[in-house]
PDB file of C-alpha atoms and ligand atoms in Angstrom:
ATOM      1  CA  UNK A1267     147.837 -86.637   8.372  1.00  0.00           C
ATOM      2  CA  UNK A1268     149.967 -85.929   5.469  1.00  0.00           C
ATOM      3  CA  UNK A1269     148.763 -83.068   2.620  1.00  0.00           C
ATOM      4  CA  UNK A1270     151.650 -84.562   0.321  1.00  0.00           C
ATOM      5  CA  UNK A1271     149.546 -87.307  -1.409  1.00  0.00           C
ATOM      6  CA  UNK A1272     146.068 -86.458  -0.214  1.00  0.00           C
ATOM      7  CA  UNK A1273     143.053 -85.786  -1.753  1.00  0.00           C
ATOM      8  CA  UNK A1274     141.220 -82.868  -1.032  1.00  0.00           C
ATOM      9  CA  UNK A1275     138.294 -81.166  -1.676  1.00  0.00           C
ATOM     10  CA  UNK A1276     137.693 -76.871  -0.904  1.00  0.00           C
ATOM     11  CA  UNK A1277     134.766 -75.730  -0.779  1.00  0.00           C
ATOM     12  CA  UNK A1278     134.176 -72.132  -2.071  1.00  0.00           C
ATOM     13  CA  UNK A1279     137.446 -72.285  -3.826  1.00  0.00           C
ATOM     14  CA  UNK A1280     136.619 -69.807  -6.525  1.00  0.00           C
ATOM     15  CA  UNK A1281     138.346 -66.530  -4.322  1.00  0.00           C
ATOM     16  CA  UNK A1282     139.503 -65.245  -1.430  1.00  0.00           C
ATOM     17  CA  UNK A1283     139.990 -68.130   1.427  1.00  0.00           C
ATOM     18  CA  UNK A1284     138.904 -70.886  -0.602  1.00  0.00           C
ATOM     19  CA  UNK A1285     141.357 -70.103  -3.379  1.00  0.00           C
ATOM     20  CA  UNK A1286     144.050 -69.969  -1.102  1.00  0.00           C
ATOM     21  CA  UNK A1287     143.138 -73.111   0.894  1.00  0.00           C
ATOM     22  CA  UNK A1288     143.270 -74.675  -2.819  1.00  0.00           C
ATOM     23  CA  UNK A1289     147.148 -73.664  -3.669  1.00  0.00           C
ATOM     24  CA  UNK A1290     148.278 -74.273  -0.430  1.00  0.00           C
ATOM     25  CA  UNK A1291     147.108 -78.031  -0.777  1.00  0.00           C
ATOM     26  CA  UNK A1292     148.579 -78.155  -4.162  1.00  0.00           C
ATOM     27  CA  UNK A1293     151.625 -76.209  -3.167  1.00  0.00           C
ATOM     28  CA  UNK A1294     152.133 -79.481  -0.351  1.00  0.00           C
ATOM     29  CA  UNK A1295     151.497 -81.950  -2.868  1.00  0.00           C
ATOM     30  CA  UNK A1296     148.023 -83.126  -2.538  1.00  0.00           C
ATOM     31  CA  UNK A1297     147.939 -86.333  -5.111  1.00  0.00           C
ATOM     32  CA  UNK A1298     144.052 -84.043  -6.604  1.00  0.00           C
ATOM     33  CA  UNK A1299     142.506 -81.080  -5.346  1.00  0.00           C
ATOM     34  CA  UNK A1300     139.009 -80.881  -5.832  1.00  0.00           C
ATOM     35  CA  UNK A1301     137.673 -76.980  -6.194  1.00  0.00           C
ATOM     36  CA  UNK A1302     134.163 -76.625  -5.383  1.00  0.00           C
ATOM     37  CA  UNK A1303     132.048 -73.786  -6.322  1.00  0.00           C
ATOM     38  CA  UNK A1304     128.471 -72.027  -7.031  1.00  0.00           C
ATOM     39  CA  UNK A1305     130.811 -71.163 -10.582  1.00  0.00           C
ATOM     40  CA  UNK A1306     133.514 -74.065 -11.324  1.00  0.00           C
ATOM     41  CA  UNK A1307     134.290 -71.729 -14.299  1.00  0.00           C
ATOM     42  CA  UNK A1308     135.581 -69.445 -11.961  1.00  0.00           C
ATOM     43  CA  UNK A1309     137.893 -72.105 -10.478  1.00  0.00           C
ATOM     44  CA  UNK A1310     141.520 -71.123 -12.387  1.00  0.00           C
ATOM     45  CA  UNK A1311     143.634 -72.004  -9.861  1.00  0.00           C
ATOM     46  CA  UNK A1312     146.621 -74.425 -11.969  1.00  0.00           C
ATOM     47  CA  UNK A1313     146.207 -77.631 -10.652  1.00  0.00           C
ATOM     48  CA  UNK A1314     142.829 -77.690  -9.457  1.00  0.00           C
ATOM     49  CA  UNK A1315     139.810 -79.540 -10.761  1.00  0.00           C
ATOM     50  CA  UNK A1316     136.361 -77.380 -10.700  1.00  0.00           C
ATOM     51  CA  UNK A1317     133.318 -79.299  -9.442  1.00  0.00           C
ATOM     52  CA  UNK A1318     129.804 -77.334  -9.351  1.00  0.00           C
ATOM     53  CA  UNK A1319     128.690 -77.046  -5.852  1.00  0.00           C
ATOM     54  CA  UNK A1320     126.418 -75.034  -3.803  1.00  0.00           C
ATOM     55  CA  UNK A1321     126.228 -76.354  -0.843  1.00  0.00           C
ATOM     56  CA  UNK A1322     122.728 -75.159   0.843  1.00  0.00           C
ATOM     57  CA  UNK A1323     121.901 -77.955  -2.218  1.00  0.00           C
ATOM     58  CA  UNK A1324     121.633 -81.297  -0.426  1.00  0.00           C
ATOM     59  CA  UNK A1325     121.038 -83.401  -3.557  1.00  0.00           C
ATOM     60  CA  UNK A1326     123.881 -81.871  -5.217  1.00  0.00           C
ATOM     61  CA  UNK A1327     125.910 -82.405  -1.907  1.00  0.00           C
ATOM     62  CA  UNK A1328     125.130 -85.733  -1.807  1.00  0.00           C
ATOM     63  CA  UNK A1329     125.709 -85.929  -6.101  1.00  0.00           C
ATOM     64  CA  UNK A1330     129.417 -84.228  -5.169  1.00  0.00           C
ATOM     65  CA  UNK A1331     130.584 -86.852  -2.518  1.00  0.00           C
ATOM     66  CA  UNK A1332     129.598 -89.703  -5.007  1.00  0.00           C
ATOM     67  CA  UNK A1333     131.283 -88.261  -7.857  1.00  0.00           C
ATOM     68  CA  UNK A1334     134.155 -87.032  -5.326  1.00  0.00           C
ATOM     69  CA  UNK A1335     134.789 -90.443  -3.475  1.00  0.00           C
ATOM     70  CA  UNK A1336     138.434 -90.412  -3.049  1.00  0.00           C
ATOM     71  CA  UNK A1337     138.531 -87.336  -0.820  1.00  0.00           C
ATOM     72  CA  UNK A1338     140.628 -87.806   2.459  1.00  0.00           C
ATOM     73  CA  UNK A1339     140.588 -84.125   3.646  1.00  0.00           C
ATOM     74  CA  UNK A1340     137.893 -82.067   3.238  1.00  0.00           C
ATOM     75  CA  UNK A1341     137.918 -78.153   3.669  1.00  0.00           C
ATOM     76  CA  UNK A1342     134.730 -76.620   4.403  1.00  0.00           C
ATOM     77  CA  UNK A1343     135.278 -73.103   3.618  1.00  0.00           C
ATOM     78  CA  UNK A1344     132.395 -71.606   1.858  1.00  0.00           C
ATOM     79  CA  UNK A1345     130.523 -69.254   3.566  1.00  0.00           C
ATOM     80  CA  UNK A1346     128.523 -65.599   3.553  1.00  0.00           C
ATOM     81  CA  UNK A1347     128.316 -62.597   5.515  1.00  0.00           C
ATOM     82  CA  UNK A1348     125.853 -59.859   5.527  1.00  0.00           C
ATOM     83  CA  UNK A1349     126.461 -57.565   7.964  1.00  0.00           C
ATOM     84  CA  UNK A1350     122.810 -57.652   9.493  1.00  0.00           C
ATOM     85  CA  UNK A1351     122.189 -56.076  12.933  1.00  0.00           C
ATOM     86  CA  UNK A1352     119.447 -58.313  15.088  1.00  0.00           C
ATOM     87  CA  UNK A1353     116.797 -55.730  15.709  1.00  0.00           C
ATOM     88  CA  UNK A1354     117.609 -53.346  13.099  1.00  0.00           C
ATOM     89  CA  UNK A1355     117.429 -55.186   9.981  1.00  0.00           C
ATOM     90  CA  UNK A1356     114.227 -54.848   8.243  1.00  0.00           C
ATOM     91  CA  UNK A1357     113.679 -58.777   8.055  1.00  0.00           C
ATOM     92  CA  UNK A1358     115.718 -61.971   8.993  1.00  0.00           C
ATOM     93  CA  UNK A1359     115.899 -62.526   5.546  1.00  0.00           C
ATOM     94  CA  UNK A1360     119.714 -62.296   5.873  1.00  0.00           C
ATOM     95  CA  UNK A1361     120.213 -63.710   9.566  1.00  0.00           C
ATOM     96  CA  UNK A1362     118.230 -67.217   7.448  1.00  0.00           C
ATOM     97  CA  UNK A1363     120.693 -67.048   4.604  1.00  0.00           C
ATOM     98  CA  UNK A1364     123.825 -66.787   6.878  1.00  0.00           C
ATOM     99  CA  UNK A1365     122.322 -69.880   8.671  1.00  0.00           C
ATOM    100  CA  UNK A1366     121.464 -71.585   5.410  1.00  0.00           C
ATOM    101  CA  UNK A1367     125.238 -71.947   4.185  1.00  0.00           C
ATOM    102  CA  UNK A1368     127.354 -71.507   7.197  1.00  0.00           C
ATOM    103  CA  UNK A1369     125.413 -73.676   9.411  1.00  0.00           C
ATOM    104  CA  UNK A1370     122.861 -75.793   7.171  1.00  0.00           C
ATOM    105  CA  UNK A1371     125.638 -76.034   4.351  1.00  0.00           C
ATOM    106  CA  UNK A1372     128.782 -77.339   6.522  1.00  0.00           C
ATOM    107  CA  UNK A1373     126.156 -79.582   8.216  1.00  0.00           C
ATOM    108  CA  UNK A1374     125.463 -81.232   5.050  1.00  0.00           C
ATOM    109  CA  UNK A1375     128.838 -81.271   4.006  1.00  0.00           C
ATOM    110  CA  UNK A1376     130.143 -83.013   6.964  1.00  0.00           C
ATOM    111  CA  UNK A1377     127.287 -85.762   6.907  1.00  0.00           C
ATOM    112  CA  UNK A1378     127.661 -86.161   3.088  1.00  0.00           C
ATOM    113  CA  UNK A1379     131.425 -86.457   3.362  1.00  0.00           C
ATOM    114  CA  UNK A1380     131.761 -88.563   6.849  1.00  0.00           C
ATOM    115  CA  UNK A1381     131.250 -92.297   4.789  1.00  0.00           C
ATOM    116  CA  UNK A1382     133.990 -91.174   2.153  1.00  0.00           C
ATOM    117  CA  UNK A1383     136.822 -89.956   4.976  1.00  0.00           C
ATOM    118  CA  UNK A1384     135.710 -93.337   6.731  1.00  0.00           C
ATOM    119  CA  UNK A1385     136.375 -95.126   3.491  1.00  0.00           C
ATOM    120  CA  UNK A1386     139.224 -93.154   2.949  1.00  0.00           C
ATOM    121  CA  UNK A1387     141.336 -94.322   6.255  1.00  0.00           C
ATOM    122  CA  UNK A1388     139.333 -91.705   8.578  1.00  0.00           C
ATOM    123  CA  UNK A1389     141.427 -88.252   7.308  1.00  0.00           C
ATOM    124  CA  UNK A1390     140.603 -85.178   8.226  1.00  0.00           C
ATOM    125  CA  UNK A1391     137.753 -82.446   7.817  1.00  0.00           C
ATOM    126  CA  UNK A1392     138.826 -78.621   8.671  1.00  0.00           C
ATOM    127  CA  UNK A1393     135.779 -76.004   9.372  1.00  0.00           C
ATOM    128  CA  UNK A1394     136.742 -72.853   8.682  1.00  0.00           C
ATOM    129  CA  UNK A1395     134.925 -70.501  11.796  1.00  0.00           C
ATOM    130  CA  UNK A1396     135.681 -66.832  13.022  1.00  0.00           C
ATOM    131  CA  UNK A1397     136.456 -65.187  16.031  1.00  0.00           C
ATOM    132  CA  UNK A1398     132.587 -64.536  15.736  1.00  0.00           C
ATOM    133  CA  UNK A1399     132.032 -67.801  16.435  1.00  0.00           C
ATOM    134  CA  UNK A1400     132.998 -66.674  20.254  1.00  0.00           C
ATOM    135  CA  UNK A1401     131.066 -63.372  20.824  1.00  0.00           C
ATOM    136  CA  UNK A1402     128.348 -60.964  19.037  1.00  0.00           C
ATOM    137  CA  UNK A1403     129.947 -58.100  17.306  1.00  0.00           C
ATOM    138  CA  UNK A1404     126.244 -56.180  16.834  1.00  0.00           C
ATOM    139  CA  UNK A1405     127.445 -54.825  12.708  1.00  0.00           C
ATOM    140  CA  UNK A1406     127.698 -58.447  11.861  1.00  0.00           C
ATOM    141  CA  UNK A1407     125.084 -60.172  14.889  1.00  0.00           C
ATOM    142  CA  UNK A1408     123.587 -62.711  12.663  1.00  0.00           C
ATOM    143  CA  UNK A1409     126.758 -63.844  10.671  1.00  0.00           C
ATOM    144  CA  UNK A1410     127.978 -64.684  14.555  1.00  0.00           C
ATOM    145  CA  UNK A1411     125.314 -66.572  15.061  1.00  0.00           C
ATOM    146  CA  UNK A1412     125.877 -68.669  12.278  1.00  0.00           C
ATOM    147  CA  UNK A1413     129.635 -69.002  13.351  1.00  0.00           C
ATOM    148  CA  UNK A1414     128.927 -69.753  16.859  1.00  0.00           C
ATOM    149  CA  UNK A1415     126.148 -72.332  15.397  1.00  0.00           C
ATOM    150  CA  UNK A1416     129.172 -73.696  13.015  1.00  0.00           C
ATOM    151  CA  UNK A1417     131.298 -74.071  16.197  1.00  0.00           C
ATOM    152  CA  UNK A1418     129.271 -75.978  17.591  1.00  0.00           C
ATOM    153  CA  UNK A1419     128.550 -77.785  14.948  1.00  0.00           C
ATOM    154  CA  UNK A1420     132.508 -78.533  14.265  1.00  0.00           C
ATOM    155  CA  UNK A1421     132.659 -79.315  18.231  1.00  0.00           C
ATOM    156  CA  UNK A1422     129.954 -82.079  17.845  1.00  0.00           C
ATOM    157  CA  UNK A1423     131.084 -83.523  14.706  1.00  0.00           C
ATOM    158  CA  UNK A1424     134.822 -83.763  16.059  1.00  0.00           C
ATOM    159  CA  UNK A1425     133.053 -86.342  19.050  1.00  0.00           C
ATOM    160  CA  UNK A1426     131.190 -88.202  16.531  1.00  0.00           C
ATOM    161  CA  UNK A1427     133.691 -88.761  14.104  1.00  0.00           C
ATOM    162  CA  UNK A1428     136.623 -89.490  16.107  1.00  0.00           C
ATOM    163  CA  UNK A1429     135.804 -93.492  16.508  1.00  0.00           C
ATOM    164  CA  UNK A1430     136.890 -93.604  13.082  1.00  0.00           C
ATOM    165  CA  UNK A1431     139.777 -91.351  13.153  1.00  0.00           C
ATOM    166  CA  UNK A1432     138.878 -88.461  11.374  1.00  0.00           C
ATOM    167  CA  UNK A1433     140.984 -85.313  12.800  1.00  0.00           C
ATOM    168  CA  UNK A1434     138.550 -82.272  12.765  1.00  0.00           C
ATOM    169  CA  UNK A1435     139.992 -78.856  12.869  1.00  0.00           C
ATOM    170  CA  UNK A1436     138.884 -75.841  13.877  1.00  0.00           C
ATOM    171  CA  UNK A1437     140.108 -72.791  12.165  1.00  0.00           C
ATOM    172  CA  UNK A1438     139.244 -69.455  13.934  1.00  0.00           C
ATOM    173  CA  UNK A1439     140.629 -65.773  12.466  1.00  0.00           C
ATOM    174  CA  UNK A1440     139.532 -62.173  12.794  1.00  0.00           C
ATOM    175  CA  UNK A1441     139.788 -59.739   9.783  1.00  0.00           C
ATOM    176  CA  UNK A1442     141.159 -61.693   6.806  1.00  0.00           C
ATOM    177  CA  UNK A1443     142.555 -60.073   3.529  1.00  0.00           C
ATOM    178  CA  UNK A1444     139.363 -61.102   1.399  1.00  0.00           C
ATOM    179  CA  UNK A1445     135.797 -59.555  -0.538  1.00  0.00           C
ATOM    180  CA  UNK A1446     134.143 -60.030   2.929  1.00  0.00           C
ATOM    181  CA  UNK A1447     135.875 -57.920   4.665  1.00  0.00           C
ATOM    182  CA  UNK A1448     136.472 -55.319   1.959  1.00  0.00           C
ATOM    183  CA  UNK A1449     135.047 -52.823   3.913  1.00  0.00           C
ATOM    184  CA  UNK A1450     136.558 -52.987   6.858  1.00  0.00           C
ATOM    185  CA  UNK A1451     139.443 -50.604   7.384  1.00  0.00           C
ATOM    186  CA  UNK A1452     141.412 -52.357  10.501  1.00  0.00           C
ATOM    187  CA  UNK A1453     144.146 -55.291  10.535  1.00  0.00           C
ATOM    188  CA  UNK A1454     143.782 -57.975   8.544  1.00  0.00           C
ATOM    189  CA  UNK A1455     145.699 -61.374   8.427  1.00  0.00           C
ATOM    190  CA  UNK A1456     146.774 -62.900   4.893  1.00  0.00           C
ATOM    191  CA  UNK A1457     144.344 -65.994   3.361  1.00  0.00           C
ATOM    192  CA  UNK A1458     148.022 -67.931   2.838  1.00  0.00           C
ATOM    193  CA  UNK A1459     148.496 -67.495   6.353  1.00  0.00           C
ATOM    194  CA  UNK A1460     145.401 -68.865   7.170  1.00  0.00           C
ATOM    195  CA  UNK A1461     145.634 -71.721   4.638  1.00  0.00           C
ATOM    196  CA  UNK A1462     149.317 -72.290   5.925  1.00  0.00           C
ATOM    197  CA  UNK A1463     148.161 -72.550   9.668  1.00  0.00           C
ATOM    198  CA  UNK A1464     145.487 -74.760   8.839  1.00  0.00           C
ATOM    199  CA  UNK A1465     147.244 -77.289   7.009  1.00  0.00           C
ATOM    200  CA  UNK A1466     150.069 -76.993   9.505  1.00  0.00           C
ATOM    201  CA  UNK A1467     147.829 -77.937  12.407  1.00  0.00           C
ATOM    202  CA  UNK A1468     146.084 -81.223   9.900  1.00  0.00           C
ATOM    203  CA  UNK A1469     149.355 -82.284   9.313  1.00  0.00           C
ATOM    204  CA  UNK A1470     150.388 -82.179  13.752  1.00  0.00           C
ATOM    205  CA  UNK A1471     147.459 -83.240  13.959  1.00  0.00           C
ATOM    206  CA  UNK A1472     146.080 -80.495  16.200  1.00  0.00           C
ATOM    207  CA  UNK A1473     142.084 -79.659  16.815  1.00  0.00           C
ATOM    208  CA  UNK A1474     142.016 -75.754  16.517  1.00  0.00           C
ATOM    209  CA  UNK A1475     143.473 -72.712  15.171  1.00  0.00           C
ATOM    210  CA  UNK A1476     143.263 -68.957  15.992  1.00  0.00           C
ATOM    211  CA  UNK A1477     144.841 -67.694  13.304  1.00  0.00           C
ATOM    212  CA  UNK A1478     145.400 -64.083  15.047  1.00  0.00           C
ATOM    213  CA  UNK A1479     146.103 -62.283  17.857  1.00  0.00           C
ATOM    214  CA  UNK A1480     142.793 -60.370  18.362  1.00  0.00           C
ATOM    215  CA  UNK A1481     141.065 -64.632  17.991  1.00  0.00           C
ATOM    216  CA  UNK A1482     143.530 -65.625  20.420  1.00  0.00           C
ATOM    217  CA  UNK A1483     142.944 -62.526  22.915  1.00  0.00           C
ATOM    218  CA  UNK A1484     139.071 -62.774  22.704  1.00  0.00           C
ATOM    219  CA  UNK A1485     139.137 -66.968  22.755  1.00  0.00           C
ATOM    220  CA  UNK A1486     141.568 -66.072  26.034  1.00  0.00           C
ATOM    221  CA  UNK A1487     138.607 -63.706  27.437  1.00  0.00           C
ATOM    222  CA  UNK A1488     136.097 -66.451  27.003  1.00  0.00           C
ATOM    223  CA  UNK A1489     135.954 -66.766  30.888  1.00  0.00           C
ATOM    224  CA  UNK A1490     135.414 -63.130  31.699  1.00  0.00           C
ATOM    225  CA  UNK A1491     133.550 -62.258  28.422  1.00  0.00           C
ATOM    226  CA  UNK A1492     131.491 -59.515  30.208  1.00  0.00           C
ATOM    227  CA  UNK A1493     134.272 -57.888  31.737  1.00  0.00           C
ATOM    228  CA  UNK A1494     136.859 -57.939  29.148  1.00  0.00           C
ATOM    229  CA  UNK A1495     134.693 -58.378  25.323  1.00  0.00           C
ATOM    230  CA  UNK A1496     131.486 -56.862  25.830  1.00  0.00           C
ATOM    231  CA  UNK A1497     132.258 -53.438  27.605  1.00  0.00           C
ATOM    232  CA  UNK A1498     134.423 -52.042  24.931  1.00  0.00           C
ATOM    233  CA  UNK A1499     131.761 -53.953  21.964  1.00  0.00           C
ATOM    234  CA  UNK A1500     128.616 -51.560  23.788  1.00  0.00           C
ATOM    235  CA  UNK A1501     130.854 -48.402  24.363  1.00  0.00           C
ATOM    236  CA  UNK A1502     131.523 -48.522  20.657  1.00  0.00           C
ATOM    237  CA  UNK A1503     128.108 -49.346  19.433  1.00  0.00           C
ATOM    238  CA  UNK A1504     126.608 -46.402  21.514  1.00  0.00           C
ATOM    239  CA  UNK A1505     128.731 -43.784  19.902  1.00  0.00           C
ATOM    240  CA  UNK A1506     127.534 -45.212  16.597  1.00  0.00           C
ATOM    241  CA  UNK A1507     123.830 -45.602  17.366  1.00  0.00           C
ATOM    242  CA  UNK A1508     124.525 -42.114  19.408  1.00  0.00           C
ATOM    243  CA  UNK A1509     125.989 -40.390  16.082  1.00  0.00           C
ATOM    244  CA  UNK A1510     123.359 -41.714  13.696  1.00  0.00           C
ATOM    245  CA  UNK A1511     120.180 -40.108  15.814  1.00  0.00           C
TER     246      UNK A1511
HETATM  247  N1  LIG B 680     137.292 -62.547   5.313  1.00  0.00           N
HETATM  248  C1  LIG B 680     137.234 -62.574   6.635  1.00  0.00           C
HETATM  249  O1  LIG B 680     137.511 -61.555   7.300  1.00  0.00           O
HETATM  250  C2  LIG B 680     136.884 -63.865   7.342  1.00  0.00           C
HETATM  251  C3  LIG B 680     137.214 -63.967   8.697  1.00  0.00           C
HETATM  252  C4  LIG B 680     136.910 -65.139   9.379  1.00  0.00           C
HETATM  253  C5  LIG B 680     136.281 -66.184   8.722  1.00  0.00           C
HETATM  254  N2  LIG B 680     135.964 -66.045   7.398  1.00  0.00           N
HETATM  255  C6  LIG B 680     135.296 -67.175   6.764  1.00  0.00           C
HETATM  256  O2  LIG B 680     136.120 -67.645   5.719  1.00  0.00           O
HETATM  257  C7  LIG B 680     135.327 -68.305   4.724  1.00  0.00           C
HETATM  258  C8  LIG B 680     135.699 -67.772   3.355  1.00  0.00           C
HETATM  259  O3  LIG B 680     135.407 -66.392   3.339  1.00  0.00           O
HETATM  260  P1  LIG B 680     136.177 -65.343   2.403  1.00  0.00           P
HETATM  261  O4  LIG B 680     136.766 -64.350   3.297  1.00  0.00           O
HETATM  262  O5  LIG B 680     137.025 -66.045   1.406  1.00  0.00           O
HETATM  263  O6  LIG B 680     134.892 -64.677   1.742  1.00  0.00           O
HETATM  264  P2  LIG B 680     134.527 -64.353   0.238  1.00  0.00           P
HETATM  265  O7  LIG B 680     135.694 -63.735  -0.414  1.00  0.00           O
HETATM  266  O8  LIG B 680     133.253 -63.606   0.315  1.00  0.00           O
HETATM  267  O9  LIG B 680     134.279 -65.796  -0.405  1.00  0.00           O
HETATM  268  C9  LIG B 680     133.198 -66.598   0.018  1.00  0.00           C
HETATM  269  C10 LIG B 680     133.239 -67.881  -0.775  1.00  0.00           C
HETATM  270  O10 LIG B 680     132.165 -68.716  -0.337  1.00  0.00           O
HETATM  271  C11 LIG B 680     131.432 -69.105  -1.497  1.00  0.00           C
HETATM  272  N3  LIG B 680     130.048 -69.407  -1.197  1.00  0.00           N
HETATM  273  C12 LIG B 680     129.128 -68.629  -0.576  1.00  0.00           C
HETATM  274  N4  LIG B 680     127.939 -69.267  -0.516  1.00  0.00           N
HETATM  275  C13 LIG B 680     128.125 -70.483  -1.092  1.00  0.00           C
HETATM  276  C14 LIG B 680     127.285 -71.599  -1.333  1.00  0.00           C
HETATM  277  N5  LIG B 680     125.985 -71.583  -0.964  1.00  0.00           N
HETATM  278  N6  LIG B 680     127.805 -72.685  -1.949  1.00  0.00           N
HETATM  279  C15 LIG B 680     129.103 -72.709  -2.322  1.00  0.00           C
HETATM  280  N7  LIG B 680     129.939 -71.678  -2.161  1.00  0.00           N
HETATM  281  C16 LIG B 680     129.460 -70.577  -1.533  1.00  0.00           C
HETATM  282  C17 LIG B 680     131.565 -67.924  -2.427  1.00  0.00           C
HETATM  283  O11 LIG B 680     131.172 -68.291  -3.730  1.00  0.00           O
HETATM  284  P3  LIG B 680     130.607 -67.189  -4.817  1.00  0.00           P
HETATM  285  O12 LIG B 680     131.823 -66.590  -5.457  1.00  0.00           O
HETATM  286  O13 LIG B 680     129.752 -68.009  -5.713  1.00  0.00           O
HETATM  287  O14 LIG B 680     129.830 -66.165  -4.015  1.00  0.00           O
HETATM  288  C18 LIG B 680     133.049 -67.648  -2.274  1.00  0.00           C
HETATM  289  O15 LIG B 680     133.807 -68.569  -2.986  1.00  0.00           O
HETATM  290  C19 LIG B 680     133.878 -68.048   5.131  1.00  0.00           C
HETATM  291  O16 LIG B 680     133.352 -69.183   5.775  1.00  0.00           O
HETATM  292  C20 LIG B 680     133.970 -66.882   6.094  1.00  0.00           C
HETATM  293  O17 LIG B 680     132.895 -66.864   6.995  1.00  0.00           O
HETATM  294  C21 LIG B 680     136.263 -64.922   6.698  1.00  0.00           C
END
């Protein structure tokens, strides 16, 4: 599928990821670019329409791919992270949030949105994951959850879509260069790169990105996850649990 001529439609578009999803479509000459987000007002990018959108709303989801019926490529971006542990948060109040939009939300995306890419010649629909979709990093245990729950989601989707030709893409990274991971003080990849490798695999039609080399080393360990992830994951968890008693 061609970007040049497309329509699209980002969701979370206001910042990070989402913003940079939006300008890359625009940049390849997407004929409209739909910005979706809790705060359209917040959507400045030039070229880009706002549309209001939360999408844990279903009636507004379903409102959105009425009033949005021309999209051919859809970008599921939004999402939250809340850096909840399993056991030692004080409630799953976060752990049900994180499955709220990342699973519930792209799940009602996808359904709302599967008529219109059928209408609109099939298209494509691009999930945008994490290399916690493929393991459970314990700072962030419930946000993987919701990843791995998204993968699977994105997996299942791409099998029930493809008898009318929708492409569904996977896009996997570690650390990327955005609010959620402010904190974190280790490598991170750009959000253009990420747009640019997820548009590049729509447009070769290809099923899955890992948009780094720590997603592509861990998605390579998948096999011999509790030799090669988990080991170094508990050694380093100890010495924090070990240095907070
Ligand atoms: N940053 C990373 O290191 C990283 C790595 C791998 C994957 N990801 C994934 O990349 C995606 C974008 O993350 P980001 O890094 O750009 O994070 P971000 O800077 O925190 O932005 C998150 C975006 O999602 C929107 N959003 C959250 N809940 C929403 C809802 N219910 N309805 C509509 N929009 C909602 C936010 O809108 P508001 O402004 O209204 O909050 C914001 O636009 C997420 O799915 C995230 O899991 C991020």
């Amino acid at each position: 599928m061609q970007i040049a001529g497309s329509v699209a439609l980002v969701t979370g578009a206001n910042r990070g990821l989402g913003r940079a999803f939006a300008r890359e479509l625009v940049s390849r000459g997407a004929a409209k670019v739909y910005g979706a987000a809790r705060q359209p007002a917040q959507v400045t990018e030039p070229g880009v329409l706002p549309v209001a959108l939360d999408i844990t709303d279903p009636q507004r989801v379903a409102e959105v791919a009425m009033e949005c019926a021309d999209v051919s490529l859809l970008v599921n971006n939004a999402g939250v992270m809340k850096a909840s542990t399993f056991i030692g948060a004080p409630n799953t109040d976060a752990a049900r949030a994180e499955m709220e939009t990342n699973y519930f939300g792209t799940l009602s995306m996808c359904r709302a949105f599967a008529s219109v890419l059928a209408a609109n010649g099939g298209g494509a629909l691009v999930n945008m994951l994490s290399v916690g979709s493929f393991y459970t990093n314990p700072f962030t245990a419930s946000y993987g959850a919701s990843k791995a729950a998204e993968w699977s989601l994105t997996n299942g989707v791409r099998l029930e879509l493809h008898h009318q030709g929708t492409l569904v893409v996977a896009v996997h990274a570690s650390f990327v260069d955005t609010d959620m991971a402010a904190l974190v003080d280790s490598p991170k990849i750009s959000p253009e790169s990420v747009a640019q490798q997820a548009f590049d695999a729509v447009e070769a039609g290809q099923i899955e990105v890992l948009a780094d080399e720590r997603t592509r080393t861990v998605k390579a360990s998948l096999s011999r996850d509790h030799e090669l992830i988990y080991p170094p994951v508990q050694g380093f968890w100890d010495s924090i649990v070990q240095g907070t008693q």
